[in-house]
Amino acid sequence: MPYRISPDAGLETEVRRIAREQLERAIAALETRPDGLHEAIHEARKGFKRVRNLYRLVASADKTFRRQENARIRDTARGLSLVRDATALIETVDHLSEHTLTDDEAETLDAARTVLVLRRDDIASSETDLEDKVRHAIDQCRAAHAALDTLELPSRPGHAARLLAKGWRKGLQRAAEALEFCEGQGHGEAYHDLRKAAQAYWMNLSLLRELWPSAFAAKRRDAKRLVDLLGHEHDLTVLTALLDHEPEIFGDGEGQSFLLAIIIRRQQDLRREAVALAGQVFADPAKDEAGVIETLWLRATA
């Protein structure tokens, strides 16, 4: 079944079903590894994000459950992040290579990619306890699966509608606050917060797309584009941090400065485009849009 809530089945039933399905997929990926261990970890971590977002949407109904299970899944994902994060840096340089202006820039990025591949391989070879981490992650997924028996959500349509509207409103408020910071101070953390809010919005639109399929499909397309833009922006921030902390791997000072200039130019372009798009994606007031969600849920469950 897809990542979406069917109003006909009841909120508690659907939240449990979706979370269990995502956890089972994560377990299957980590156990079977059809495309290799690192791709399996990547797939599992995507499932963890979906589960955490689902819990966030309904968090106010069972705060103890959400706090406990969010921490469990967050920590499990972190334990599997080293090689995947190193691989993401290589993909970041690949993205930059699509936006070069000169042959010198292309050569600089080719050299950066080479050292990042070597760095990724060194991390992979030194992470001798990775199999232990994977086994621990599988155990935690099974524990999270069992914990869903304790989750309690409202069964009456009116209560469920208000719960979903509250979660929706809070998510949009976080987005509005982050966007305001991006338009003002514009520091990296604000763009990271906007990215997380955009990811949550995109996933929430998927979860509740049965309420208004045509309208939500258009919103999802725009939200996904925003997520992609901000994802590239965040990856460049991470690459800049590596350049700050381990500059020696990128050659001499001149080479480092040239690479940084390429990063800054592309990051500024991404930020301008993302802020403009975010203004459209999050144009409607949070309270108004949450009210629409409540009304649509009540209509769907009438």
mmCIF file of C-alpha atoms in Angstrom:
data_model
loop_
_atom_site.group_PDB
_atom_site.id
_atom_site.type_symbol
_atom_site.label_atom_id
_atom_site.label_comp_id
_atom_site.label_asym_id
_atom_site.label_seq_id
_atom_site.Cartn_x
_atom_site.Cartn_y
_atom_site.Cartn_z
ATOM 1 C CA MET A 1 0.000 0.000 0.000
ATOM 2 C CA PRO A 2 1.223 3.551 -0.746
ATOM 3 C CA TYR A 3 2.201 6.168 1.804
ATOM 4 C CA ARG A 4 -1.275 7.625 2.292
ATOM 5 C CA ILE A 5 -4.077 7.647 4.824
ATOM 6 C CA SER A 6 -7.481 6.349 3.789
ATOM 7 C CA PRO A 7 -10.176 8.236 5.736
ATOM 8 C CA ASP A 8 -12.543 5.261 5.438
ATOM 9 C CA ALA A 9 -10.314 3.011 7.540
ATOM 10 C CA GLY A 10 -9.985 5.220 10.619
ATOM 11 C CA LEU A 11 -7.016 7.323 11.660
ATOM 12 C CA GLU A 12 -5.499 5.019 14.279
ATOM 13 C CA THR A 13 -5.750 1.995 12.010
ATOM 14 C CA GLU A 14 -4.133 3.834 9.121
ATOM 15 C CA VAL A 15 -1.298 5.362 11.117
ATOM 16 C CA ARG A 16 -0.416 1.955 12.543
ATOM 17 C CA ARG A 17 -0.627 0.336 9.108
ATOM 18 C CA ILE A 18 1.561 2.908 7.395
ATOM 19 C CA ALA A 19 4.201 2.961 10.126
ATOM 20 C CA ARG A 20 4.378 -0.835 10.233
ATOM 21 C CA GLU A 21 4.661 -1.039 6.468
ATOM 22 C CA GLN A 22 7.551 1.429 6.394
ATOM 23 C CA LEU A 23 9.343 -0.379 9.237
ATOM 24 C CA GLU A 24 8.836 -3.753 7.544
ATOM 25 C CA ARG A 25 10.266 -2.359 4.305
ATOM 26 C CA ALA A 26 13.290 -1.050 6.189
ATOM 27 C CA ILE A 27 13.858 -4.454 7.781
ATOM 28 C CA ALA A 28 13.496 -6.207 4.433
ATOM 29 C CA ALA A 29 15.947 -3.813 2.758
ATOM 30 C CA LEU A 30 18.555 -4.268 5.493
ATOM 31 C CA GLU A 31 18.177 -8.050 5.504
ATOM 32 C CA THR A 32 17.963 -8.816 1.766
ATOM 33 C CA ARG A 33 20.112 -5.964 0.306
ATOM 34 C CA PRO A 34 19.161 -6.522 -3.352
ATOM 35 C CA ASP A 35 21.301 -3.579 -4.517
ATOM 36 C CA GLY A 36 24.025 -3.819 -1.890
ATOM 37 C CA LEU A 37 24.357 -2.817 1.746
ATOM 38 C CA HIS A 38 24.778 0.919 1.289
ATOM 39 C CA GLU A 39 21.760 1.248 -0.993
ATOM 40 C CA ALA A 40 19.777 -0.797 1.545
ATOM 41 C CA ILE A 41 20.782 1.644 4.272
ATOM 42 C CA HIS A 42 19.695 4.527 2.052
ATOM 43 C CA GLU A 43 16.288 2.913 1.510
ATOM 44 C CA ALA A 44 15.866 2.193 5.223
ATOM 45 C CA ARG A 45 16.681 5.767 6.161
ATOM 46 C CA LYS A 46 14.067 7.080 3.720
ATOM 47 C CA GLY A 47 11.520 4.879 5.464
ATOM 48 C CA PHE A 48 12.608 6.215 8.843
ATOM 49 C CA LYS A 49 11.946 9.766 7.632
ATOM 50 C CA ARG A 50 8.438 8.822 6.553
ATOM 51 C CA VAL A 51 7.648 7.224 9.901
ATOM 52 C CA ARG A 52 8.971 10.181 11.889
ATOM 53 C CA ASN A 53 6.942 12.579 9.747
ATOM 54 C CA LEU A 54 3.801 10.494 10.239
ATOM 55 C CA TYR A 55 4.261 10.600 13.997
ATOM 56 C CA ARG A 56 4.863 14.354 13.889
ATOM 57 C CA LEU A 57 1.570 14.930 12.081
ATOM 58 C CA VAL A 58 -0.437 13.257 14.870
ATOM 59 C CA ALA A 59 1.975 14.079 17.707
ATOM 60 C CA SER A 60 -0.396 16.031 19.950
ATOM 61 C CA ALA A 61 -2.659 12.990 20.475
ATOM 62 C CA ASP A 62 0.014 10.853 22.165
ATOM 63 C CA LYS A 63 3.043 12.997 23.023
ATOM 64 C CA THR A 64 4.761 10.323 25.092
ATOM 65 C CA PHE A 65 4.613 7.817 22.237
ATOM 66 C CA ARG A 66 5.840 10.348 19.711
ATOM 67 C CA ARG A 67 8.743 11.489 21.894
ATOM 68 C CA GLN A 68 9.859 7.930 22.622
ATOM 69 C CA GLU A 69 9.508 6.545 19.108
ATOM 70 C CA ASN A 70 10.881 9.614 17.364
ATOM 71 C CA ALA A 71 14.044 9.339 19.472
ATOM 72 C CA ARG A 72 14.328 5.619 18.748
ATOM 73 C CA ILE A 73 14.045 6.002 14.978
ATOM 74 C CA ARG A 74 16.195 9.155 14.866
ATOM 75 C CA ASP A 75 19.043 7.465 16.737
ATOM 76 C CA THR A 76 18.744 4.341 14.603
ATOM 77 C CA ALA A 77 19.080 6.401 11.420
ATOM 78 C CA ARG A 78 22.109 8.265 12.785
ATOM 79 C CA GLY A 79 23.872 5.006 13.501
ATOM 80 C CA LEU A 80 23.739 4.143 9.803
ATOM 81 C CA SER A 81 24.701 7.533 8.403
ATOM 82 C CA LEU A 82 28.491 7.653 7.983
ATOM 83 C CA VAL A 83 28.990 6.041 4.572
ATOM 84 C CA ARG A 84 25.722 7.384 3.180
ATOM 85 C CA ASP A 85 26.657 10.943 4.158
ATOM 86 C CA ALA A 86 30.074 10.494 2.540
ATOM 87 C CA THR A 87 28.388 9.250 -0.637
ATOM 88 C CA ALA A 88 26.054 12.263 -0.620
ATOM 89 C CA LEU A 89 29.069 14.559 -0.867
ATOM 90 C CA ILE A 90 30.123 12.815 -4.090
ATOM 91 C CA GLU A 91 26.622 13.332 -5.459
ATOM 92 C CA THR A 92 26.884 16.992 -4.475
ATOM 93 C CA VAL A 93 29.982 17.442 -6.610
ATOM 94 C CA ASP A 94 28.172 15.675 -9.459
ATOM 95 C CA HIS A 95 25.406 18.271 -9.114
ATOM 96 C CA LEU A 96 27.949 21.100 -9.211
ATOM 97 C CA SER A 97 29.501 19.599 -12.342
ATOM 98 C CA GLU A 98 26.223 20.203 -14.161
ATOM 99 C CA HIS A 99 26.599 23.949 -13.554
ATOM 100 C CA THR A 100 30.217 24.688 -14.470
ATOM 101 C CA LEU A 101 31.096 27.745 -16.531
ATOM 102 C CA THR A 102 34.659 26.911 -17.621
ATOM 103 C CA ASP A 103 36.960 23.963 -18.215
ATOM 104 C CA ASP A 104 38.967 25.001 -15.142
ATOM 105 C CA GLU A 105 35.873 24.617 -12.973
ATOM 106 C CA ALA A 106 35.202 21.183 -14.441
ATOM 107 C CA GLU A 107 38.777 20.101 -13.683
ATOM 108 C CA THR A 108 38.509 21.405 -10.122
ATOM 109 C CA LEU A 109 35.335 19.422 -9.539
ATOM 110 C CA ASP A 110 36.816 16.272 -11.123
ATOM 111 C CA ALA A 111 39.696 16.494 -8.654
ATOM 112 C CA ALA A 112 37.310 17.084 -5.748
ATOM 113 C CA ARG A 113 35.229 14.089 -6.752
ATOM 114 C CA THR A 114 38.289 11.858 -6.843
ATOM 115 C CA VAL A 115 39.312 12.749 -3.295
ATOM 116 C CA LEU A 116 35.749 12.403 -2.028
ATOM 117 C CA VAL A 117 35.492 8.914 -3.511
ATOM 118 C CA LEU A 118 38.731 7.963 -1.750
ATOM 119 C CA ARG A 119 37.417 9.469 1.482
ATOM 120 C CA ARG A 120 34.146 7.508 1.169
ATOM 121 C CA ASP A 121 36.036 4.275 0.557
ATOM 122 C CA ASP A 122 38.298 4.923 3.564
ATOM 123 C CA ILE A 123 35.266 5.505 5.790
ATOM 124 C CA ALA A 124 33.605 2.349 4.492
ATOM 125 C CA SER A 125 36.705 0.220 5.107
ATOM 126 C CA SER A 126 37.241 1.624 8.601
ATOM 127 C CA GLU A 127 33.638 1.188 9.709
ATOM 128 C CA THR A 128 34.234 -2.401 10.826
ATOM 129 C CA ASP A 129 31.178 -2.442 13.104
ATOM 130 C CA LEU A 130 28.693 -1.633 10.334
ATOM 131 C CA GLU A 131 27.142 -5.100 10.365
ATOM 132 C CA ASP A 132 26.599 -4.757 14.118
ATOM 133 C CA LYS A 133 24.920 -1.397 13.515
ATOM 134 C CA VAL A 134 22.667 -2.938 10.886
ATOM 135 C CA ARG A 135 21.628 -5.747 13.236
ATOM 136 C CA HIS A 136 20.915 -3.166 15.928
ATOM 137 C CA ALA A 137 18.840 -1.142 13.455
ATOM 138 C CA ILE A 138 16.776 -4.209 12.561
ATOM 139 C CA ASP A 139 16.180 -4.911 16.250
ATOM 140 C CA GLN A 140 15.091 -1.311 16.794
ATOM 141 C CA CYS A 141 12.724 -1.511 13.821
ATOM 142 C CA ARG A 142 11.095 -4.576 15.328
ATOM 143 C CA ALA A 143 10.814 -2.845 18.694
ATOM 144 C CA ALA A 144 9.242 0.192 17.015
ATOM 145 C CA HIS A 145 6.854 -2.129 15.181
ATOM 146 C CA ALA A 146 5.749 -3.709 18.472
ATOM 147 C CA ALA A 147 5.422 -0.315 20.176
ATOM 148 C CA LEU A 148 2.681 0.667 17.730
ATOM 149 C CA ASP A 149 0.307 -1.522 19.746
ATOM 150 C CA THR A 150 0.413 1.191 22.442
ATOM 151 C CA LEU A 151 -0.400 4.120 20.143
ATOM 152 C CA GLU A 152 -3.761 5.717 20.884
ATOM 153 C CA LEU A 153 -5.427 8.090 18.436
ATOM 154 C CA PRO A 154 -8.968 9.505 18.349
ATOM 155 C CA SER A 155 -11.569 7.376 16.622
ATOM 156 C CA ARG A 156 -14.333 9.957 16.227
ATOM 157 C CA PRO A 157 -14.118 11.855 12.913
ATOM 158 C CA GLY A 158 -14.368 15.277 14.515
ATOM 159 C CA HIS A 159 -11.530 14.614 16.929
ATOM 160 C CA ALA A 160 -9.386 13.080 14.204
ATOM 161 C CA ALA A 161 -10.062 16.052 11.912
ATOM 162 C CA ARG A 162 -8.969 18.529 14.571
ATOM 163 C CA LEU A 163 -5.854 16.482 15.325
ATOM 164 C CA LEU A 164 -4.785 16.415 11.672
ATOM 165 C CA ALA A 165 -5.552 20.114 11.258
ATOM 166 C CA LYS A 166 -3.402 20.923 14.287
ATOM 167 C CA GLY A 167 -0.455 18.918 12.968
ATOM 168 C CA TRP A 168 -0.871 20.502 9.526
ATOM 169 C CA ARG A 169 -0.998 24.014 10.979
ATOM 170 C CA LYS A 170 2.120 23.520 13.093
ATOM 171 C CA GLY A 171 4.038 22.251 10.089
ATOM 172 C CA LEU A 172 3.081 25.292 8.025
ATOM 173 C CA GLN A 173 3.941 27.623 10.886
ATOM 174 C CA ARG A 174 7.426 26.119 11.037
ATOM 175 C CA ALA A 175 7.741 26.690 7.293
ATOM 176 C CA ALA A 176 6.608 30.313 7.574
ATOM 177 C CA GLU A 177 9.105 31.037 10.346
ATOM 178 C CA ALA A 178 11.954 29.460 8.402
ATOM 179 C CA LEU A 179 11.021 31.320 5.211
ATOM 180 C CA GLU A 180 10.951 34.615 7.098
ATOM 181 C CA PHE A 181 14.496 33.992 8.347
ATOM 182 C CA CYS A 182 15.663 33.040 4.857
ATOM 183 C CA GLU A 183 14.241 36.248 3.429
ATOM 184 C CA GLY A 184 15.880 38.241 6.219
ATOM 185 C CA GLN A 185 19.154 36.981 7.693
ATOM 186 C CA GLY A 186 19.478 34.132 5.215
ATOM 187 C CA HIS A 187 21.909 32.024 7.249
ATOM 188 C CA GLY A 188 22.444 28.337 6.485
ATOM 189 C CA GLU A 189 20.462 26.996 9.422
ATOM 190 C CA ALA A 190 17.344 28.821 8.259
ATOM 191 C CA TYR A 191 17.530 27.120 4.855
ATOM 192 C CA HIS A 192 18.003 23.791 6.585
ATOM 193 C CA ASP A 193 14.856 24.444 8.652
ATOM 194 C CA LEU A 194 12.965 25.427 5.510
ATOM 195 C CA ARG A 195 14.113 22.216 3.843
ATOM 196 C CA LYS A 196 12.826 20.108 6.735
ATOM 197 C CA ALA A 197 9.505 21.964 6.683
ATOM 198 C CA ALA A 198 9.208 21.481 2.926
ATOM 199 C CA GLN A 199 9.953 17.758 3.254
ATOM 200 C CA ALA A 200 7.275 17.452 5.924
ATOM 201 C CA TYR A 201 4.760 19.318 3.765
ATOM 202 C CA TRP A 202 5.493 17.142 0.747
ATOM 203 C CA MET A 203 5.056 13.970 2.810
ATOM 204 C CA ASN A 204 1.883 15.274 4.462
ATOM 205 C CA LEU A 205 0.416 16.057 1.059
ATOM 206 C CA SER A 206 1.135 12.434 0.138
ATOM 207 C CA LEU A 207 -0.426 11.127 3.342
ATOM 208 C CA LEU A 208 -3.690 13.031 2.864
ATOM 209 C CA ARG A 209 -3.875 13.151 -0.931
ATOM 210 C CA GLU A 210 -7.151 11.189 -0.992
ATOM 211 C CA LEU A 211 -8.908 14.188 0.545
ATOM 212 C CA TRP A 212 -8.484 16.242 -2.660
ATOM 213 C CA PRO A 213 -6.459 14.309 -5.256
ATOM 214 C CA SER A 214 -6.247 16.904 -8.039
ATOM 215 C CA ALA A 215 -5.306 19.892 -5.874
ATOM 216 C CA PHE A 216 -2.888 17.919 -3.722
ATOM 217 C CA ALA A 217 -1.138 16.470 -6.776
ATOM 218 C CA ALA A 218 -0.258 19.970 -7.986
ATOM 219 C CA LYS A 219 0.868 21.018 -4.523
ATOM 220 C CA ARG A 220 3.009 17.897 -4.203
ATOM 221 C CA ARG A 221 4.803 18.645 -7.472
ATOM 222 C CA ASP A 222 5.731 22.143 -6.343
ATOM 223 C CA ALA A 223 6.691 20.962 -2.858
ATOM 224 C CA LYS A 224 8.897 18.207 -4.290
ATOM 225 C CA ARG A 225 10.687 20.705 -6.518
ATOM 226 C CA LEU A 226 11.279 22.897 -3.464
ATOM 227 C CA VAL A 227 12.596 19.922 -1.489
ATOM 228 C CA ASP A 228 15.035 19.117 -4.293
ATOM 229 C CA LEU A 229 16.311 22.703 -4.491
ATOM 230 C CA LEU A 230 16.806 22.944 -0.748
ATOM 231 C CA GLY A 231 18.338 19.485 -0.656
ATOM 232 C CA HIS A 232 21.045 20.598 -3.076
ATOM 233 C CA GLU A 233 21.505 23.790 -1.042
ATOM 234 C CA HIS A 234 21.956 21.813 2.169
ATOM 235 C CA ASP A 235 24.409 19.425 0.530
ATOM 236 C CA LEU A 236 26.542 22.402 -0.481
ATOM 237 C CA THR A 237 26.496 23.625 3.121
ATOM 238 C CA VAL A 238 27.766 20.222 4.238
ATOM 239 C CA LEU A 239 30.461 20.271 1.559
ATOM 240 C CA THR A 240 31.531 23.755 2.709
ATOM 241 C CA ALA A 241 31.793 22.483 6.280
ATOM 242 C CA LEU A 242 34.061 19.654 5.129
ATOM 243 C CA LEU A 243 36.180 22.158 3.218
ATOM 244 C CA ASP A 244 36.508 24.161 6.446
ATOM 245 C CA HIS A 245 37.365 21.186 8.662
ATOM 246 C CA GLU A 246 39.487 19.090 6.280
ATOM 247 C CA PRO A 247 40.854 21.594 3.725
ATOM 248 C CA GLU A 248 44.039 19.614 3.105
ATOM 249 C CA ILE A 249 42.211 16.886 1.175
ATOM 250 C CA PHE A 250 41.261 19.430 -1.498
ATOM 251 C CA GLY A 251 44.799 20.480 -2.390
ATOM 252 C CA ASP A 252 46.515 23.820 -1.965
ATOM 253 C CA GLY A 253 44.977 27.115 -0.889
ATOM 254 C CA GLU A 254 44.326 28.288 -4.425
ATOM 255 C CA GLY A 255 42.451 25.109 -5.301
ATOM 256 C CA GLN A 256 40.417 25.341 -2.100
ATOM 257 C CA SER A 257 39.458 28.968 -2.804
ATOM 258 C CA PHE A 258 38.443 28.118 -6.372
ATOM 259 C CA LEU A 259 36.251 25.235 -5.183
ATOM 260 C CA LEU A 260 34.651 27.439 -2.528
ATOM 261 C CA ALA A 261 33.853 30.106 -5.129
ATOM 262 C CA ILE A 262 32.062 27.511 -7.286
ATOM 263 C CA ILE A 263 30.069 26.314 -4.263
ATOM 264 C CA ILE A 264 29.056 29.827 -3.200
ATOM 265 C CA ARG A 265 27.886 30.817 -6.682
ATOM 266 C CA ARG A 266 25.687 27.752 -7.057
ATOM 267 C CA GLN A 267 24.391 28.010 -3.489
ATOM 268 C CA GLN A 268 23.329 31.608 -3.992
ATOM 269 C CA ASP A 269 21.444 30.641 -7.161
ATOM 270 C CA LEU A 270 19.692 27.796 -5.341
ATOM 271 C CA ARG A 271 18.734 30.024 -2.423
ATOM 272 C CA ARG A 272 17.196 32.685 -4.644
ATOM 273 C CA GLU A 273 15.198 30.107 -6.578
ATOM 274 C CA ALA A 274 14.128 28.252 -3.426
ATOM 275 C CA VAL A 275 12.943 31.369 -1.605
ATOM 276 C CA ALA A 276 10.869 32.451 -4.599
ATOM 277 C CA LEU A 277 9.290 29.016 -4.928
ATOM 278 C CA ALA A 278 8.713 28.679 -1.180
ATOM 279 C CA GLY A 279 6.764 31.929 -1.275
ATOM 280 C CA GLN A 280 4.370 30.240 -3.697
ATOM 281 C CA VAL A 281 4.249 26.835 -1.970
ATOM 282 C CA PHE A 282 3.530 28.371 1.432
ATOM 283 C CA ALA A 283 1.433 31.295 0.213
ATOM 284 C CA ASP A 284 -1.759 30.364 2.072
ATOM 285 C CA PRO A 285 -2.017 31.191 5.802
ATOM 286 C CA ALA A 286 -1.403 28.155 8.011
ATOM 287 C CA LYS A 287 -4.698 28.575 9.855
ATOM 288 C CA ASP A 288 -6.715 28.725 6.635
ATOM 289 C CA GLU A 289 -5.078 25.671 5.084
ATOM 290 C CA ALA A 290 -5.450 23.697 8.315
ATOM 291 C CA GLY A 291 -9.132 24.585 8.305
ATOM 292 C CA VAL A 292 -9.433 23.165 4.808
ATOM 293 C CA ILE A 293 -7.838 19.908 5.991
ATOM 294 C CA GLU A 294 -10.311 19.642 8.862
ATOM 295 C CA THR A 295 -13.268 20.272 6.559
ATOM 296 C CA LEU A 296 -12.069 17.793 3.941
ATOM 297 C CA TRP A 297 -11.516 15.056 6.547
ATOM 298 C CA LEU A 298 -15.013 15.551 7.966
ATOM 299 C CA ARG A 299 -16.498 15.437 4.483
ATOM 300 C CA ALA A 300 -14.538 12.288 3.601
ATOM 301 C CA THR A 301 -15.624 10.488 6.782
ATOM 302 C CA ALA A 302 -19.252 11.649 6.759
#
